[in-house]
Amino acid sequence: MKTIGNAIRRFHDLTLARKMWLSVAFVSLLTLATFAALSSTQIKRLITEREGKVMVQQIEYYTSSINHYFQNIQKSAQVLLYSPDIQERFSSDMSALSGGERIRAFNEVYNQLHRMWDNLYGIDAIYLIDRYQNVFKISVEDANMPTFLTGEEFASQGWYDRLGKSDGSSYWSFVRWNDRKTSIMMFNAMYDKTDLSLIGHLVISVSPQVFDGFLSVSNLGEGTNSIVDSAGVAYTSGNGAGARSQIDLSLLTGEQGYTFLHQNNEPYMLAYAKNKLTGWTFVHSVPQRIVLKDLRNVNSLWLFFLFVSILLMTVVSAFLLRTITMPLRKMVKLVREVERGSLSGRFHVQYKDELGRLGHAFNHMLDKLQDGIPLLREKLIRSLLERNMSVEELREYERKLDFRFERPWFQVVLLYVHDVKDENALSAAERAIRDMELHGGMISDTLAANQFCLIFNCPQDEMLALLEPLLDHLRDELKLQPYAFVGNGYEDIHFVKTSFEEAKTLLKYRVGERMEEEPAILFSGASWEHQYPESFENRLLYYMDEGDFDMCAGVMEELIAYVRARSVAPSVIHSLLISLHNHMNKLLIQFGGSDRRMDDDWLDKLSARLTLEPFEKNGRDFIASVKKRLGPLIHKQIRHSPNVAKSLQLIRERFANPNIGVDYAARELGLNTNYFSQLFKREVGVGFAEYVSGLRLEHAQKQLAETSLKIKEVAEKTGFADSHYFGVWFKDNTGLSPSQYRKSVQAQPARMESEAAKSRSSAN
């Protein structure tokens, strides 16, 4: 079963065209094989019926000839037995007559025998035996035969008893004289016509060659011809009479017919006919392989036609299936292009079949995708450029756009097309940028008619390998003037905004009227004469905002190595450190208030230190100061992701809406419900429903304590359409009904005033 299961799985893993081809081939083979088997069986039945009928007809002809021959013998026997001379001579013992009289009697008997002998053919011997054991014969057989006929062995075989019990008709059988001699004999009793007493016997021995002669003209052809007498002794053509027959006569029902039997471990076809005169059964047996030899030729022809048909059907079905599945293969190719991000393809619908309807649906889906994917792409890029997207949101965008930032390198390129004169060429440029996205490692968006934002997720050398051919294509083939403004590359996606700002600043100051003098690709670092380490500054500022001081320390070590290798001017280093200290001071004020800010003369002290101490010490001291002063403050701040922050704001604004729930909030934010529910609980610490319930309870308690609104009105303002359910919910959470809670809260000031009055009176 496991092997069959594996075979079925492998079959289903094949392409649709191959599965259809194999299915057609299998069904065709099964159909042809079934047809061949059924037709072969039908032909076998027809051949069997035809051969059986022919064999039965031939046996009928044979038996009718034998029967006519036997009837002639019987008629001659009756003439002999009831002739006056024979009747007279057999009424007494001829051996007791005197010499002359006995000779005349014997001559009369022999004359009758010779007359009968002359009228018949195929006779080996004629014997007349009187009741006195006198034997008269004409024979070409063994001279000892008369002695055998009168001997005890012949009598012990019961022949005379059978003749005595017969009604006077002939009795035919095969007689075994000895181990070497068996004859075909006809026995007939002789009765006195006057008193019907038994006066003798007539025995006629027929030559076996007579049967062979009749068989030769019966056209029975191949096979074995046998005659089985009533005692079960069989005479076989060519072998003579022998032992008992191997054929069970009880299986041969009816007067004639044909059947199948097994002999010598081989199936035989038997045609038979029963002779009423002799009581014999004439059998013609032929091996079934001989009868069905024509069927073997038919089967061989069928196998040849089957092979040719399967071959022809395979070729034709392969051609037809290729024609049928060609639109489907085109559909698969278009789907793969869609997976790579290309939505420009369309399925050419030619027919109105299922594939045609599928093609219409596919084109309709592409139209919808073209309407939606640019919006998603634009939303993703805008979120990256504004740096207001969580990791979970990024993964959701990647899933929807089938695009993934896989490498730790991010760099923004602003592609600017100067002096556009052909709008069609500009559209072609946009398509070229989209085609470049198919190679992976880049996502783009159109910022303006002639400005494109390209975000690369690959090292700078790979970025240039993609960018330079694009610029050559735009310049040489589309006759445009493209310029690429490249921001610095960063290892974290959160620096996409920083790289974009760098490229944007570069574009702002380098675009002018004489653009033809500018190079095609401009880098952000090239705008600073002393190589200001702007990328290091941006990374340090970002990690300070995030409170990731370990990353700050790592970036500072990279900066120290960079300064050593580049021999950066001291004025540049001073500007960088002043900028970093200034940002730290802003964070201290933001998180800790004015009392947390640095001393007013911090700038003078810093300048003095920078002139006395090396950059390595100043840089590491700055990181230590950041950890010491900012660490405790930033770690106290609760920082929610943008989606959770939006959901909290949504709850505060709409908690009175009875329909608000996790599904409602997820739908408003455009997020998956399960994903949003897990995100909310992870960042807030409680589930969405529990948080809403707590906020509603706080609001309900405030309304009951500070207003005189009815319970029903408080329920509606809290988000409950049913005041009864509100009461049950309120009591479950506070232990008091809304009315009891209001009374208990209102009673507290009166009780406190009473206690104060008692205190004043006791003091007086």
mmCIF file of N, CA and C in Angstrom, residues 252-302:
data_model
loop_
_atom_site.group_PDB
_atom_site.id
_atom_site.type_symbol
_atom_site.label_atom_id
_atom_site.label_comp_id
_atom_site.label_asym_id
_atom_site.label_seq_id
_atom_site.Cartn_x
_atom_site.Cartn_y
_atom_site.Cartn_z
ATOM 1 N N LEU A 252 -20.623 -37.123 -21.510
ATOM 2 C CA LEU A 252 -21.086 -36.851 -22.869
ATOM 3 C C LEU A 252 -22.598 -36.986 -22.894
ATOM 4 N N THR A 253 -23.272 -35.902 -22.621
ATOM 5 C CA THR A 253 -24.733 -35.910 -22.545
ATOM 6 C C THR A 253 -25.326 -35.698 -23.931
ATOM 7 N N GLY A 254 -26.506 -36.246 -24.139
ATOM 8 C CA GLY A 254 -27.167 -36.076 -25.424
ATOM 9 C C GLY A 254 -26.674 -37.084 -26.443
ATOM 10 N N GLU A 255 -27.351 -37.117 -27.573
ATOM 11 C CA GLU A 255 -26.988 -38.051 -28.632
ATOM 12 C C GLU A 255 -25.742 -37.609 -29.381
ATOM 13 N N GLN A 256 -25.508 -36.329 -29.419
ATOM 14 C CA GLN A 256 -24.337 -35.808 -30.111
ATOM 15 C C GLN A 256 -24.009 -34.432 -29.542
ATOM 16 N N GLY A 257 -22.821 -33.954 -29.852
ATOM 17 C CA GLY A 257 -22.406 -32.644 -29.364
ATOM 18 C C GLY A 257 -20.898 -32.555 -29.262
ATOM 19 N N TYR A 258 -20.444 -31.536 -28.540
ATOM 20 C CA TYR A 258 -19.006 -31.371 -28.325
ATOM 21 C C TYR A 258 -18.791 -30.783 -26.933
ATOM 22 N N THR A 259 -17.615 -31.019 -26.392
ATOM 23 C CA THR A 259 -17.276 -30.536 -25.060
ATOM 24 C C THR A 259 -15.764 -30.438 -24.946
ATOM 25 N N PHE A 260 -15.303 -29.974 -23.765
ATOM 26 C CA PHE A 260 -13.866 -29.836 -23.512
ATOM 27 C C PHE A 260 -13.496 -30.689 -22.309
ATOM 28 N N LEU A 261 -12.435 -31.472 -22.446
ATOM 29 C CA LEU A 261 -11.931 -32.316 -21.370
ATOM 30 C C LEU A 261 -10.417 -32.219 -21.325
ATOM 31 N N HIS A 262 -9.852 -32.614 -20.176
ATOM 32 C CA HIS A 262 -8.400 -32.656 -20.026
ATOM 33 C C HIS A 262 -7.920 -34.099 -20.163
ATOM 34 N N GLN A 263 -6.962 -34.282 -21.053
ATOM 35 C CA GLN A 263 -6.327 -35.582 -21.224
ATOM 36 C C GLN A 263 -4.827 -35.372 -21.336
ATOM 37 N N ASN A 264 -4.102 -36.203 -20.608
ATOM 38 C CA ASN A 264 -2.632 -36.108 -20.648
ATOM 39 C C ASN A 264 -2.149 -34.692 -20.327
ATOM 40 N N ASN A 265 -2.815 -34.083 -19.327
ATOM 41 C CA ASN A 265 -2.441 -32.738 -18.860
ATOM 42 C C ASN A 265 -2.558 -31.681 -19.951
ATOM 43 N N GLU A 266 -3.502 -31.875 -20.848
ATOM 44 C CA GLU A 266 -3.698 -30.921 -21.935
ATOM 45 C C GLU A 266 -5.191 -30.837 -22.242
ATOM 46 N N PRO A 267 -5.703 -29.631 -22.478
ATOM 47 C CA PRO A 267 -7.127 -29.506 -22.813
ATOM 48 C C PRO A 267 -7.408 -30.008 -24.232
ATOM 49 N N TYR A 268 -8.495 -30.768 -24.355
ATOM 50 C CA TYR A 268 -8.918 -31.322 -25.642
ATOM 51 C C TYR A 268 -10.347 -30.893 -25.918
ATOM 52 N N MET A 269 -10.642 -30.778 -27.201
ATOM 53 C CA MET A 269 -12.019 -30.568 -27.643
ATOM 54 C C MET A 269 -12.534 -31.889 -28.201
ATOM 55 N N LEU A 270 -13.689 -32.352 -27.710
ATOM 56 C CA LEU A 270 -14.251 -33.645 -28.098
ATOM 57 C C LEU A 270 -15.584 -33.425 -28.789
ATOM 58 N N ALA A 271 -15.698 -33.985 -29.998
ATOM 59 C CA ALA A 271 -16.992 -34.059 -30.677
ATOM 60 C C ALA A 271 -17.432 -35.526 -30.652
ATOM 61 N N TYR A 272 -18.687 -35.779 -30.358
ATOM 62 C CA TYR A 272 -19.134 -37.161 -30.178
ATOM 63 C C TYR A 272 -20.525 -37.350 -30.778
ATOM 64 N N ALA A 273 -20.811 -38.615 -31.089
ATOM 65 C CA ALA A 273 -22.143 -39.012 -31.569
ATOM 66 C C ALA A 273 -22.371 -40.459 -31.142
ATOM 67 N N LYS A 274 -23.565 -40.785 -30.675
ATOM 68 C CA LYS A 274 -23.896 -42.121 -30.188
ATOM 69 C C LYS A 274 -24.690 -42.879 -31.259
ATOM 70 N N ASN A 275 -24.292 -44.153 -31.480
ATOM 71 C CA ASN A 275 -24.932 -44.996 -32.490
ATOM 72 C C ASN A 275 -25.934 -45.927 -31.814
ATOM 73 N N LYS A 276 -27.187 -45.803 -32.195
ATOM 74 C CA LYS A 276 -28.233 -46.603 -31.552
ATOM 75 C C LYS A 276 -28.131 -48.074 -31.929
ATOM 76 N N LEU A 277 -27.673 -48.366 -33.127
ATOM 77 C CA LEU A 277 -27.603 -49.750 -33.586
ATOM 78 C C LEU A 277 -26.614 -50.565 -32.780
ATOM 79 N N THR A 278 -25.436 -49.975 -32.554
ATOM 80 C CA THR A 278 -24.382 -50.717 -31.854
ATOM 81 C C THR A 278 -24.271 -50.335 -30.384
ATOM 82 N N GLY A 279 -24.823 -49.155 -30.014
ATOM 83 C CA GLY A 279 -24.646 -48.679 -28.651
ATOM 84 C C GLY A 279 -23.275 -48.078 -28.411
ATOM 85 N N TRP A 280 -22.531 -47.878 -29.513
ATOM 86 C CA TRP A 280 -21.197 -47.301 -29.389
ATOM 87 C C TRP A 280 -21.264 -45.780 -29.412
ATOM 88 N N THR A 281 -20.178 -45.188 -28.896
ATOM 89 C CA THR A 281 -20.019 -43.724 -28.945
ATOM 90 C C THR A 281 -18.798 -43.414 -29.800
ATOM 91 N N PHE A 282 -19.026 -42.668 -30.858
ATOM 92 C CA PHE A 282 -17.940 -42.270 -31.754
ATOM 93 C C PHE A 282 -17.403 -40.909 -31.286
ATOM 94 N N VAL A 283 -16.106 -40.852 -31.048
ATOM 95 C CA VAL A 283 -15.486 -39.657 -30.467
ATOM 96 C C VAL A 283 -14.339 -39.195 -31.361
ATOM 97 N N HIS A 284 -14.350 -37.891 -31.629
ATOM 98 C CA HIS A 284 -13.211 -37.268 -32.330
ATOM 99 C C HIS A 284 -12.624 -36.212 -31.387
ATOM 100 N N SER A 285 -11.392 -36.412 -30.914
ATOM 101 C CA SER A 285 -10.758 -35.502 -29.950
ATOM 102 C C SER A 285 -9.567 -34.807 -30.604
ATOM 103 N N VAL A 286 -9.519 -33.505 -30.391
ATOM 104 C CA VAL A 286 -8.453 -32.677 -30.972
ATOM 105 C C VAL A 286 -7.897 -31.789 -29.862
ATOM 106 N N PRO A 287 -6.568 -31.669 -29.739
ATOM 107 C CA PRO A 287 -6.020 -30.719 -28.753
ATOM 108 C C PRO A 287 -6.536 -29.303 -29.021
ATOM 109 N N GLN A 288 -6.858 -28.636 -27.953
ATOM 110 C CA GLN A 288 -7.437 -27.300 -28.097
ATOM 111 C C GLN A 288 -6.485 -26.344 -28.819
ATOM 112 N N ARG A 289 -5.198 -26.526 -28.649
ATOM 113 C CA ARG A 289 -4.232 -25.656 -29.322
ATOM 114 C C ARG A 289 -4.331 -25.788 -30.835
ATOM 115 N N ILE A 290 -4.722 -26.982 -31.314
ATOM 116 C CA ILE A 290 -4.875 -27.166 -32.763
ATOM 117 C C ILE A 290 -6.163 -26.511 -33.241
ATOM 118 N N VAL A 291 -7.227 -26.682 -32.424
ATOM 119 C CA VAL A 291 -8.503 -26.072 -32.800
ATOM 120 C C VAL A 291 -8.362 -24.556 -32.866
ATOM 121 N N LEU A 292 -7.608 -24.008 -31.897
ATOM 122 C CA LEU A 292 -7.503 -22.548 -31.785
ATOM 123 C C LEU A 292 -6.211 -22.016 -32.392
ATOM 124 N N LYS A 293 -5.619 -22.768 -33.314
ATOM 125 C CA LYS A 293 -4.374 -22.283 -33.911
ATOM 126 C C LYS A 293 -4.607 -20.998 -34.705
ATOM 127 N N ASP A 294 -5.791 -20.872 -35.307
ATOM 128 C CA ASP A 294 -6.097 -19.624 -36.011
ATOM 129 C C ASP A 294 -6.228 -18.464 -35.032
ATOM 130 N N LEU A 295 -6.694 -18.790 -33.801
ATOM 131 C CA LEU A 295 -6.831 -17.735 -32.799
ATOM 132 C C LEU A 295 -5.467 -17.178 -32.412
ATOM 133 N N ARG A 296 -4.447 -18.026 -32.400
ATOM 134 C CA ARG A 296 -3.108 -17.526 -32.094
ATOM 135 C C ARG A 296 -2.665 -16.510 -33.135
ATOM 136 N N ASN A 297 -2.999 -16.799 -34.371
ATOM 137 C CA ASN A 297 -2.674 -15.826 -35.419
ATOM 138 C C ASN A 297 -3.454 -14.533 -35.221
ATOM 139 N N VAL A 298 -4.735 -14.707 -34.820
ATOM 140 C CA VAL A 298 -5.553 -13.516 -34.559
ATOM 141 C C VAL A 298 -4.976 -12.727 -33.394
ATOM 142 N N ASN A 299 -4.555 -13.439 -32.328
ATOM 143 C CA ASN A 299 -3.977 -12.752 -31.171
ATOM 144 C C ASN A 299 -2.683 -12.038 -31.542
ATOM 145 N N SER A 300 -1.861 -12.691 -32.351
ATOM 146 C CA SER A 300 -0.623 -12.038 -32.791
ATOM 147 C C SER A 300 -0.938 -10.789 -33.593
ATOM 148 N N LEU A 301 -1.958 -10.913 -34.453
ATOM 149 C CA LEU A 301 -2.363 -9.741 -35.231
ATOM 150 C C LEU A 301 -2.911 -8.651 -34.319
ATOM 151 N N TRP A 302 -3.666 -9.079 -33.288
ATOM 152 C CA TRP A 302 -4.205 -8.112 -32.338
ATOM 153 C C TRP A 302 -3.080 -7.402 -31.596
#
